[in-house]
Short mmCIF file of the C-alpha atoms (twelve columns), coordinates in Angstrom:
data_MODEL
# 
_entry.id   MODEL 
# 
loop_
_atom_site.group_PDB 
_atom_site.id 
_atom_site.type_symbol 
_atom_site.label_atom_id 
_atom_site.label_alt_id 
_atom_site.label_comp_id 
_atom_site.label_asym_id 
_atom_site.label_seq_id 
_atom_site.Cartn_x 
_atom_site.Cartn_y 
_atom_site.Cartn_z 
_atom_site.pdbx_PDB_model_num 
ATOM 1   C CA . MET A 1   -26.428  14.128  13.500  1 
ATOM 2   C CA . ILE A 2   -28.999  16.099  11.307  1 
ATOM 3   C CA . ARG A 3   -27.935  19.313  10.541  1 
ATOM 4   C CA . LEU A 4   -30.656  20.415  7.849   1 
ATOM 5   C CA . ILE A 5   -34.268  19.483  7.867   1 
ATOM 6   C CA . ALA A 6   -36.260  20.091  4.619   1 
ATOM 7   C CA . GLY A 7   -40.055  19.728  4.810   1 
ATOM 8   C CA . LEU A 8   -41.733  19.556  1.211   1 
ATOM 9   C CA . GLY A 9   -44.722  20.958  -0.138  1 
ATOM 10  C CA . ASN A 10  -46.257  23.381  -2.632  1 
ATOM 11  C CA . PRO A 11  -46.206  27.377  -1.623  1 
ATOM 12  C CA . GLY A 12  -49.277  29.312  -1.791  1 
ATOM 13  C CA . PRO A 13  -52.661  29.572  0.343   1 
ATOM 14  C CA . GLU A 14  -54.207  27.029  -2.322  1 
ATOM 15  C CA . TYR A 15  -51.818  24.428  -1.485  1 
ATOM 16  C CA . GLU A 16  -51.498  25.045  2.344   1 
ATOM 17  C CA . HIS A 17  -54.067  22.315  3.514   1 
ATOM 18  C CA . THR A 18  -53.388  19.629  0.994   1 
ATOM 19  C CA . ARG A 19  -51.688  16.082  1.489   1 
ATOM 20  C CA . HIS A 20  -48.486  16.950  -0.476  1 
ATOM 21  C CA . ASN A 21  -47.688  19.677  2.025   1 
ATOM 22  C CA . ALA A 22  -47.441  17.456  4.745   1 
ATOM 23  C CA . GLY A 23  -43.789  17.977  5.247   1 
ATOM 24  C CA . PHE A 24  -44.363  21.819  5.382   1 
ATOM 25  C CA . TRP A 25  -46.810  20.895  8.500   1 
ATOM 26  C CA . TRP A 26  -44.186  19.300  10.142  1 
ATOM 27  C CA . VAL A 27  -41.421  21.932  9.733   1 
ATOM 28  C CA . ASP A 28  -43.779  24.607  10.650  1 
ATOM 29  C CA . GLU A 29  -44.499  22.891  13.976  1 
ATOM 30  C CA . ALA A 30  -40.642  22.340  14.362  1 
ATOM 31  C CA . ALA A 31  -40.102  25.961  14.171  1 
ATOM 32  C CA . ARG A 32  -42.786  26.507  16.665  1 
ATOM 33  C CA . LEU A 33  -41.395  24.110  19.174  1 
ATOM 34  C CA . LEU A 34  -37.876  25.560  18.339  1 
ATOM 35  C CA . LYS A 35  -39.056  29.198  18.874  1 
ATOM 36  C CA . VAL A 36  -37.886  30.240  15.416  1 
ATOM 37  C CA . SER A 37  -39.339  31.946  12.582  1 
ATOM 38  C CA . LEU A 38  -39.080  30.776  8.730   1 
ATOM 39  C CA . GLN A 39  -37.717  33.714  6.759   1 
ATOM 40  C CA . MET A 40  -37.879  34.113  2.751   1 
ATOM 41  C CA . GLU A 41  -33.986  33.627  1.758   1 
ATOM 42  C CA . ARG A 42  -33.989  34.224  -1.935  1 
ATOM 43  C CA . GLY A 43  -30.648  32.978  -2.471  1 
ATOM 44  C CA . HIS A 44  -31.815  29.658  -1.234  1 
ATOM 45  C CA . GLN A 45  -35.300  29.630  -2.853  1 
ATOM 46  C CA . GLY A 46  -37.053  28.878  0.328   1 
ATOM 47  C CA . MET A 47  -38.216  29.720  3.679   1 
ATOM 48  C CA . VAL A 48  -35.400  29.264  6.129   1 
ATOM 49  C CA . ALA A 49  -34.579  29.253  9.603   1 
ATOM 50  C CA . ARG A 50  -31.611  28.481  12.085  1 
ATOM 51  C CA . ALA A 51  -32.414  27.146  15.430  1 
ATOM 52  C CA . ASN A 52  -30.073  25.621  18.335  1 
ATOM 53  C CA . LEU A 53  -31.104  22.184  20.014  1 
ATOM 54  C CA . GLY A 54  -28.837  20.637  22.637  1 
ATOM 55  C CA . GLY A 55  -25.711  22.962  21.944  1 
ATOM 56  C CA . GLN A 56  -26.208  21.716  17.926  1 
ATOM 57  C CA . SER A 57  -27.278  24.197  14.918  1 
ATOM 58  C CA . VAL A 58  -29.956  22.775  12.791  1 
ATOM 59  C CA . TRP A 59  -31.356  24.528  9.404   1 
ATOM 60  C CA . LEU A 60  -34.874  24.409  8.685   1 
ATOM 61  C CA . ILE A 61  -36.030  24.738  5.124   1 
ATOM 62  C CA . GLU A 62  -39.241  24.982  3.212   1 
ATOM 63  C CA . PRO A 63  -38.587  25.042  -0.708  1 
ATOM 64  C CA . GLN A 64  -40.706  27.549  -2.315  1 
ATOM 65  C CA . THR A 65  -39.812  26.223  -5.857  1 
ATOM 66  C CA . PHE A 66  -42.934  24.091  -6.080  1 
ATOM 67  C CA . MET A 67  -42.682  20.249  -5.266  1 
ATOM 68  C CA . ASN A 68  -40.728  19.180  -8.413  1 
ATOM 69  C CA . LEU A 69  -37.858  21.366  -7.922  1 
ATOM 70  C CA . SER A 70  -37.472  20.869  -4.260  1 
ATOM 71  C CA . GLY A 71  -33.576  19.815  -4.851  1 
ATOM 72  C CA . ARG A 72  -32.925  23.352  -5.983  1 
ATOM 73  C CA . SER A 73  -33.550  24.697  -2.576  1 
ATOM 74  C CA . VAL A 74  -32.240  21.768  -0.452  1 
ATOM 75  C CA . ALA A 75  -29.053  21.497  -2.080  1 
ATOM 76  C CA . SER A 76  -28.287  25.369  -2.381  1 
ATOM 77  C CA . LEU A 77  -28.397  25.287  1.276   1 
ATOM 78  C CA . ALA A 78  -26.694  22.212  2.043   1 
ATOM 79  C CA . ARG A 79  -23.631  23.313  -0.193  1 
ATOM 80  C CA . PHE A 80  -23.390  26.660  1.092   1 
ATOM 81  C CA . TYR A 81  -23.120  25.211  4.724   1 
ATOM 82  C CA . LYS A 82  -20.744  22.312  3.584   1 
ATOM 83  C CA . ILE A 83  -23.763  19.732  4.934   1 
ATOM 84  C CA . ALA A 84  -23.445  16.261  3.766   1 
ATOM 85  C CA . PRO A 85  -26.472  14.368  2.221   1 
ATOM 86  C CA . GLU A 86  -26.423  11.925  5.307   1 
ATOM 87  C CA . GLU A 87  -26.683  15.069  7.636   1 
ATOM 88  C CA . VAL A 88  -30.092  15.845  5.617   1 
ATOM 89  C CA . LEU A 89  -33.461  15.054  6.854   1 
ATOM 90  C CA . VAL A 90  -36.305  15.440  4.351   1 
ATOM 91  C CA . VAL A 91  -39.809  15.253  5.761   1 
ATOM 92  C CA . HIS A 92  -42.554  14.335  3.058   1 
ATOM 93  C CA . ASP A 93  -45.885  12.931  2.328   1 
ATOM 94  C CA . GLU A 94  -45.994  8.834   1.773   1 
ATOM 95  C CA . LEU A 95  -48.595  7.599   -0.441  1 
ATOM 96  C CA . ASP A 96  -47.528  3.993   0.860   1 
ATOM 97  C CA . LEU A 97  -48.344  4.631   4.354   1 
ATOM 98  C CA . PRO A 98  -51.920  4.671   5.980   1 
ATOM 99  C CA . PRO A 99  -52.411  8.215   7.779   1 
ATOM 100 C CA . GLY A 100 -51.179  7.856   11.358  1 
ATOM 101 C CA . GLU A 101 -47.990  6.381   10.381  1 
ATOM 102 C CA . ALA A 102 -44.677  7.769   10.133  1 
ATOM 103 C CA . LYS A 103 -41.549  5.908   9.126   1 
ATOM 104 C CA . LEU A 104 -37.728  6.706   9.194   1 
ATOM 105 C CA . LYS A 105 -35.329  5.563   6.729   1 
ATOM 106 C CA . LYS A 106 -32.120  6.501   5.089   1 
ATOM 107 C CA . GLY A 107 -31.329  6.127   1.533   1 
ATOM 108 C CA . GLY A 108 -33.256  4.282   -1.061  1 
ATOM 109 C CA . GLY A 109 -35.198  5.321   -4.349  1 
ATOM 110 C CA . HIS A 110 -37.576  7.936   -4.796  1 
ATOM 111 C CA . ALA A 111 -40.504  5.711   -5.708  1 
ATOM 112 C CA . GLY A 112 -42.174  8.495   -7.878  1 
ATOM 113 C CA . HIS A 113 -41.925  11.282  -5.656  1 
ATOM 114 C CA . ASN A 114 -41.036  14.200  -7.739  1 
ATOM 115 C CA . GLY A 115 -39.681  16.354  -4.786  1 
ATOM 116 C CA . LEU A 116 -37.459  13.504  -3.669  1 
ATOM 117 C CA . ARG A 117 -36.474  12.542  -7.502  1 
ATOM 118 C CA . ASP A 118 -35.257  16.393  -7.859  1 
ATOM 119 C CA . ILE A 119 -33.280  16.138  -4.477  1 
ATOM 120 C CA . HIS A 120 -31.689  12.746  -5.640  1 
ATOM 121 C CA . ALA A 121 -30.475  14.781  -8.684  1 
ATOM 122 C CA . GLN A 122 -29.486  17.893  -7.237  1 
ATOM 123 C CA . LEU A 123 -27.433  16.608  -3.960  1 
ATOM 124 C CA . GLY A 124 -26.182  13.713  -6.512  1 
ATOM 125 C CA . SER A 125 -26.937  11.286  -3.698  1 
ATOM 126 C CA . ALA A 126 -29.823  9.236   -2.383  1 
ATOM 127 C CA . GLU A 127 -28.109  9.023   1.142   1 
ATOM 128 C CA . TYR A 128 -29.890  11.221  2.994   1 
ATOM 129 C CA . TRP A 129 -32.531  10.569  5.614   1 
ATOM 130 C CA . ARG A 130 -36.392  10.662  4.988   1 
ATOM 131 C CA . LEU A 131 -39.196  11.077  7.169   1 
ATOM 132 C CA . ARG A 132 -41.980  9.553   5.520   1 
ATOM 133 C CA . ILE A 133 -45.554  10.855  6.758   1 
ATOM 134 C CA . GLY A 134 -48.495  8.585   5.747   1 
ATOM 135 C CA . ILE A 135 -51.379  10.091  3.629   1 
ATOM 136 C CA . GLY A 136 -52.815  6.808   2.218   1 
ATOM 137 C CA . HIS A 137 -53.291  5.860   -1.196  1 
ATOM 138 C CA . PRO A 138 -56.521  6.640   -3.120  1 
ATOM 139 C CA . GLY A 139 -56.458  3.016   -4.900  1 
ATOM 140 C CA . ASN A 140 -56.061  4.136   -8.259  1 
ATOM 141 C CA . ARG A 141 -52.656  5.256   -9.646  1 
ATOM 142 C CA . ASN A 142 -54.592  7.418   -12.012 1 
ATOM 143 C CA . GLU A 143 -56.101  9.343   -9.171  1 
ATOM 144 C CA . VAL A 144 -52.884  10.187  -7.126  1 
ATOM 145 C CA . ALA A 145 -52.297  13.570  -8.789  1 
ATOM 146 C CA . ASN A 146 -55.592  14.724  -7.596  1 
ATOM 147 C CA . TRP A 147 -55.165  12.739  -4.287  1 
ATOM 148 C CA . VAL A 148 -52.084  14.765  -3.021  1 
ATOM 149 C CA . LEU A 149 -53.336  18.216  -4.225  1 
ATOM 150 C CA . LYS A 150 -56.454  17.712  -2.086  1 
ATOM 151 C CA . LYS A 151 -57.449  18.400  1.456   1 
ATOM 152 C CA . PRO A 152 -57.308  14.766  3.585   1 
ATOM 153 C CA . SER A 153 -60.882  13.920  5.200   1 
ATOM 154 C CA . PRO A 154 -61.369  15.372  9.016   1 
ATOM 155 C CA . ASP A 155 -60.631  12.048  10.484  1 
ATOM 156 C CA . ASP A 156 -57.454  11.417  7.846   1 
ATOM 157 C CA . ARG A 157 -56.269  15.202  8.948   1 
ATOM 158 C CA . ILE A 158 -56.678  14.092  12.753  1 
ATOM 159 C CA . ALA A 159 -54.430  10.830  12.122  1 
ATOM 160 C CA . ILE A 160 -52.021  12.814  10.289  1 
ATOM 161 C CA . ALA A 161 -51.765  15.022  13.138  1 
ATOM 162 C CA . GLN A 162 -51.048  12.472  15.680  1 
ATOM 163 C CA . ALA A 163 -48.240  11.192  13.420  1 
ATOM 164 C CA . LEU A 164 -46.630  14.616  13.224  1 
ATOM 165 C CA . ASP A 165 -46.857  15.105  17.060  1 
ATOM 166 C CA . ARG A 166 -45.256  11.782  17.751  1 
ATOM 167 C CA . SER A 167 -42.525  12.194  15.414  1 
ATOM 168 C CA . LEU A 168 -41.668  15.608  16.345  1 
ATOM 169 C CA . LYS A 169 -41.071  14.088  19.969  1 
ATOM 170 C CA . ALA A 170 -37.923  12.591  18.008  1 
ATOM 171 C CA . LEU A 171 -36.617  15.912  16.980  1 
ATOM 172 C CA . PRO A 172 -33.692  16.203  19.971  1 
ATOM 173 C CA . ASN A 173 -32.440  12.509  18.882  1 
ATOM 174 C CA . LEU A 174 -32.735  13.256  15.111  1 
ATOM 175 C CA . VAL A 175 -30.470  16.448  15.453  1 
ATOM 176 C CA . ALA A 176 -28.228  14.463  17.801  1 
ATOM 177 C CA . GLY A 177 -27.821  11.568  15.679  1 
ATOM 178 C CA . ASP A 178 -29.292  9.054   17.748  1 
ATOM 179 C CA . MET A 179 -31.167  7.346   15.053  1 
ATOM 180 C CA . ASN A 180 -32.198  4.226   17.011  1 
ATOM 181 C CA . LYS A 181 -33.908  6.189   19.653  1 
ATOM 182 C CA . ALA A 182 -35.639  8.364   16.954  1 
ATOM 183 C CA . THR A 183 -36.729  5.242   15.012  1 
ATOM 184 C CA . ALA A 184 -38.182  3.775   18.230  1 
ATOM 185 C CA . LEU A 185 -40.020  7.081   18.847  1 
ATOM 186 C CA . ILE A 186 -41.288  7.452   15.419  1 
ATOM 187 C CA . HIS A 187 -42.427  4.153   14.536  1 
ATOM 188 C CA . THR A 188 -44.339  3.785   17.742  1 
ATOM 189 C CA . SER A 189 -47.956  4.299   16.743  1 
ATOM 190 C CA . LYS A 190 -51.314  3.624   18.736  1 
ATOM 191 C CA . PRO A 191 -54.009  1.906   16.631  1 
ATOM 192 C CA . PRO A 192 -56.763  4.308   15.963  1 
ATOM 193 C CA . ARG A 193 -59.595  4.470   18.611  1 
ATOM 194 C CA . PRO A 194 -62.976  2.853   17.357  1 
ATOM 195 C CA . LYS A 195 -65.694  4.526   16.547  1 
ATOM 196 C CA . PRO A 196 -68.470  4.177   19.250  1 
ATOM 197 C CA . PRO A 197 -71.399  2.142   18.115  1 
ATOM 198 C CA . ARG A 198 -74.606  3.743   17.186  1 
ATOM 199 C CA . PRO A 199 -77.299  3.698   19.714  1 
ATOM 200 C CA . GLU A 200 -79.976  1.406   18.956  1 
ATOM 201 C CA . LYS A 201 -83.229  3.108   17.610  1 
ATOM 202 C CA . LYS A 202 -85.821  2.772   20.184  1 
ATOM 203 C CA . GLU A 203 -88.940  1.448   19.371  1 
ATOM 204 C CA . ASP A 204 -92.451  2.992   19.956  1 
ATOM 205 C CA . PRO A 205 -94.267  0.918   22.722  1 
ATOM 206 C CA . ALA A 206 -97.778  1.626   21.339  1 
ATOM 207 C CA . ALA A 207 -96.846  0.656   17.917  1 
ATOM 208 C CA . GLN A 208 -94.965  -2.685  19.356  1 
ATOM 209 C CA . VAL A 209 -98.451  -3.343  21.003  1 
ATOM 210 C CA . LEU A 210 -100.361 -2.765  17.708  1 
ATOM 211 C CA . VAL A 211 -97.779  -5.354  16.198  1 
ATOM 212 C CA . ASN A 212 -98.103  -7.873  18.897  1 
ATOM 213 C CA . ALA A 213 -102.023 -7.602  18.694  1 
ATOM 214 C CA . GLY A 214 -101.919 -8.127  15.075  1 
ATOM 215 C CA . SER A 215 -99.630  -11.154 15.355  1 
ATOM 216 C CA . ALA A 216 -102.169 -12.563 17.994  1 
ATOM 217 C CA . THR A 217 -105.252 -12.540 15.985  1 
ATOM 218 C CA . GLY A 218 -103.608 -13.261 12.538  1 
ATOM 219 C CA . ALA A 219 -104.920 -9.843  11.017  1 
ATOM 220 C CA . PRO A 220 -103.234 -6.483  10.627  1 
ATOM 221 C CA . PRO A 221 -103.677 -4.136  13.310  1 
ATOM 222 C CA . ALA A 222 -106.792 -1.821  12.482  1 
ATOM 223 C CA . PRO A 223 -105.682 1.576   11.235  1 
ATOM 224 C CA . GLU A 224 -106.070 4.716   13.401  1 
ATOM 225 C CA . ASP A 225 -108.689 7.083   12.994  1 
ATOM 226 C CA . ALA A 226 -108.086 10.215  11.075  1 
# 
């Protein structure tokens, strides 16, 4: 079962809508669905809420330490309530998935994600669960820092919102520990709807008559009177 869900991001209004805050977006919505309010807990350096789902308690946390020190906050709450790494779910942005996709996994490396890197170090284990929210890749590794700290395009934000909505439907299964069902819900995504074709530009019938007349005589149409 999952007893602690940590959404990763950076505190402050300037980062609120940036790609790196996808984990915050997920936990904000989870708190709304569970009808709880996140409150600052200075002892755990994060915004924290306790909820009940299906008769089980689950803690929500958004570290306020900035991304690179996320592990301090997550590990503090986990140690205080004796929550094992395998009972922790970390929700974070994922460069290697396109917007609109989300994937659930347990364990593995941090793939250069600084938030996960610090959680690895502070928990002393990689055996926690991760919910990876796709934000896409800029295509150039040198642009990654700018990419994650910028707002997604309107189309990408819609796709990310759809992935959040779909993965939040698995919240009861995650808390209950039914990871197979949670995975099936999270990994099932619908392809984006194709954009409608642009309407063909209608030609001026009068202009077409002039073109046809010119073609028939082998000469260009006479100019109109000024």
